[in-house]
Amino acid sequence: MKKNYFIVLILLVFSSACIEQPEDVVSINGLYAGGRLFGVVQNEEGEPQGGVVVHVTPGVYQYITDQNGAFETDVLVSGEYEIEMNKYPYKTAKEDIYLEDGKTIERLFILEER
């Protein structure tokens, strides 16, 4: 009888490990919440800017844009965030955003020359 319980327990563990959670949400105490930001950074001439350091606060989130000027955040808890972008020789750019549960926000950010 103990052997049957052990087998059932192992099956439950393996089956729960195989259940995929949706990509755009995270589980917080069993509740699903969160959103993402997809951004593209360009200069004033419309040229994509790779290597831009993108800080997302509150928190200690940092991303680097790819050669197309694109970045995507991890799933973040819904709420207000400040996005700050830095790359020499451009001015630091800042924008406030609000992330909603299960949604991805798409933004174009423009860096101005100093």
Coordinates of C-alpha atoms in Angstrom, one line a residue:
M1 CA 0.0 0.0 0.0
K2 CA 2.9 2.4 0.9
K3 CA 4.4 1.7 -2.5
N4 CA 1.1 2.9 -4.3
Y5 CA 1.2 6.2 -2.3
F6 CA 4.8 6.7 -3.3
I7 CA 4.1 6.1 -7.0
V8 CA 1.1 8.6 -6.8
L9 CA 3.3 11.1 -5.1
I10 CA 6.0 10.8 -7.7
L11 CA 3.5 11.1 -10.6
L12 CA 2.0 14.3 -9.0
V13 CA 5.5 15.9 -8.6
F14 CA 6.4 15.2 -12.2
S15 CA 3.0 16.2 -13.7
S16 CA 3.1 19.6 -11.8
A17 CA 6.6 20.2 -13.1
C18 CA 5.4 19.8 -16.7
I19 CA 2.6 22.4 -16.5
E20 CA 3.7 25.5 -18.3
Q21 CA 2.8 29.0 -17.0
P22 CA 1.9 31.6 -19.5
E23 CA 5.0 33.7 -20.6
D24 CA 3.6 37.1 -19.8
V25 CA 2.6 36.5 -16.2
V26 CA 4.3 35.5 -13.0
S27 CA 2.8 33.7 -10.0
I28 CA 2.8 35.7 -6.7
N29 CA 1.3 33.7 -3.9
G30 CA -0.6 31.6 -6.4
L31 CA -2.1 34.7 -8.2
Y32 CA -1.0 35.6 -11.7
A33 CA 0.1 39.2 -12.2
G34 CA 2.5 41.2 -14.2
G35 CA 3.3 43.0 -17.4
R36 CA 6.2 43.7 -19.8
L37 CA 7.7 46.6 -21.6
F38 CA 9.1 46.2 -25.1
G39 CA 11.0 49.3 -26.2
V40 CA 13.1 50.6 -29.1
V41 CA 15.6 53.4 -28.6
Q42 CA 16.6 55.7 -31.5
N43 CA 18.4 59.0 -31.9
E44 CA 16.7 62.1 -33.3
E45 CA 17.5 61.0 -36.9
G46 CA 15.7 57.7 -36.4
E47 CA 18.8 55.5 -36.2
P48 CA 18.5 52.6 -33.8
Q49 CA 20.8 52.8 -30.7
G50 CA 22.4 49.6 -29.5
G51 CA 24.2 49.5 -26.2
V52 CA 21.9 51.9 -24.4
V53 CA 21.7 51.1 -20.7
V54 CA 18.0 51.0 -19.6
H55 CA 17.2 51.2 -15.9
V56 CA 13.8 50.4 -14.6
T57 CA 12.8 51.6 -11.1
P58 CA 11.6 50.9 -8.5
G59 CA 13.7 47.8 -8.3
V60 CA 17.1 47.1 -9.7
Y61 CA 16.2 46.1 -13.2
Q62 CA 18.8 46.9 -15.9
Y63 CA 18.7 46.0 -19.6
I64 CA 21.0 46.8 -22.6
T65 CA 19.5 47.5 -26.1
D66 CA 20.6 45.2 -28.9
Q67 CA 22.0 46.4 -32.3
N68 CA 18.4 47.3 -33.4
G69 CA 17.9 49.5 -30.3
A70 CA 15.4 47.0 -28.9
F71 CA 15.0 45.7 -25.3
E72 CA 12.3 43.8 -23.4
T73 CA 11.8 43.7 -19.7
D74 CA 11.2 40.6 -17.6
V75 CA 7.6 40.2 -16.3
L76 CA 7.2 42.9 -13.7
V77 CA 4.5 43.3 -11.1
S78 CA 1.8 45.7 -12.4
G79 CA 2.3 49.3 -11.3
E80 CA 4.2 52.5 -12.1
Y81 CA 7.8 52.5 -13.2
E82 CA 10.4 55.0 -14.3
I83 CA 12.4 54.1 -17.4
E84 CA 15.8 55.8 -17.6
M85 CA 18.1 55.4 -20.7
N86 CA 21.8 56.4 -20.8
K87 CA 24.3 56.4 -23.7
Y88 CA 27.1 58.8 -24.3
P89 CA 27.0 61.4 -26.1
Y90 CA 23.2 61.6 -25.6
K91 CA 21.2 63.2 -22.8
T92 CA 19.7 60.9 -20.2
A93 CA 16.1 60.2 -21.2
K94 CA 13.4 59.4 -18.7
E95 CA 9.8 58.3 -19.0
D96 CA 7.1 57.1 -16.6
I97 CA 5.0 54.1 -17.6
Y98 CA 2.3 52.0 -16.0
L99 CA 2.3 48.2 -16.5
E100 CA -0.9 46.3 -16.4
D101 CA -1.4 42.6 -15.6
G102 CA -0.9 40.4 -18.6
K103 CA -0.1 43.2 -21.1
T104 CA 3.0 44.2 -23.0
I105 CA 3.5 47.9 -23.6
E106 CA 5.4 48.9 -26.7
R107 CA 7.3 52.3 -26.7
L108 CA 9.6 54.2 -29.0
F109 CA 12.2 56.2 -27.0
I110 CA 14.2 59.1 -28.6
L111 CA 17.6 60.1 -27.4
E112 CA 18.6 63.7 -27.8
E113 CA 22.1 65.0 -28.5
R114 CA 23.8 66.9 -25.6

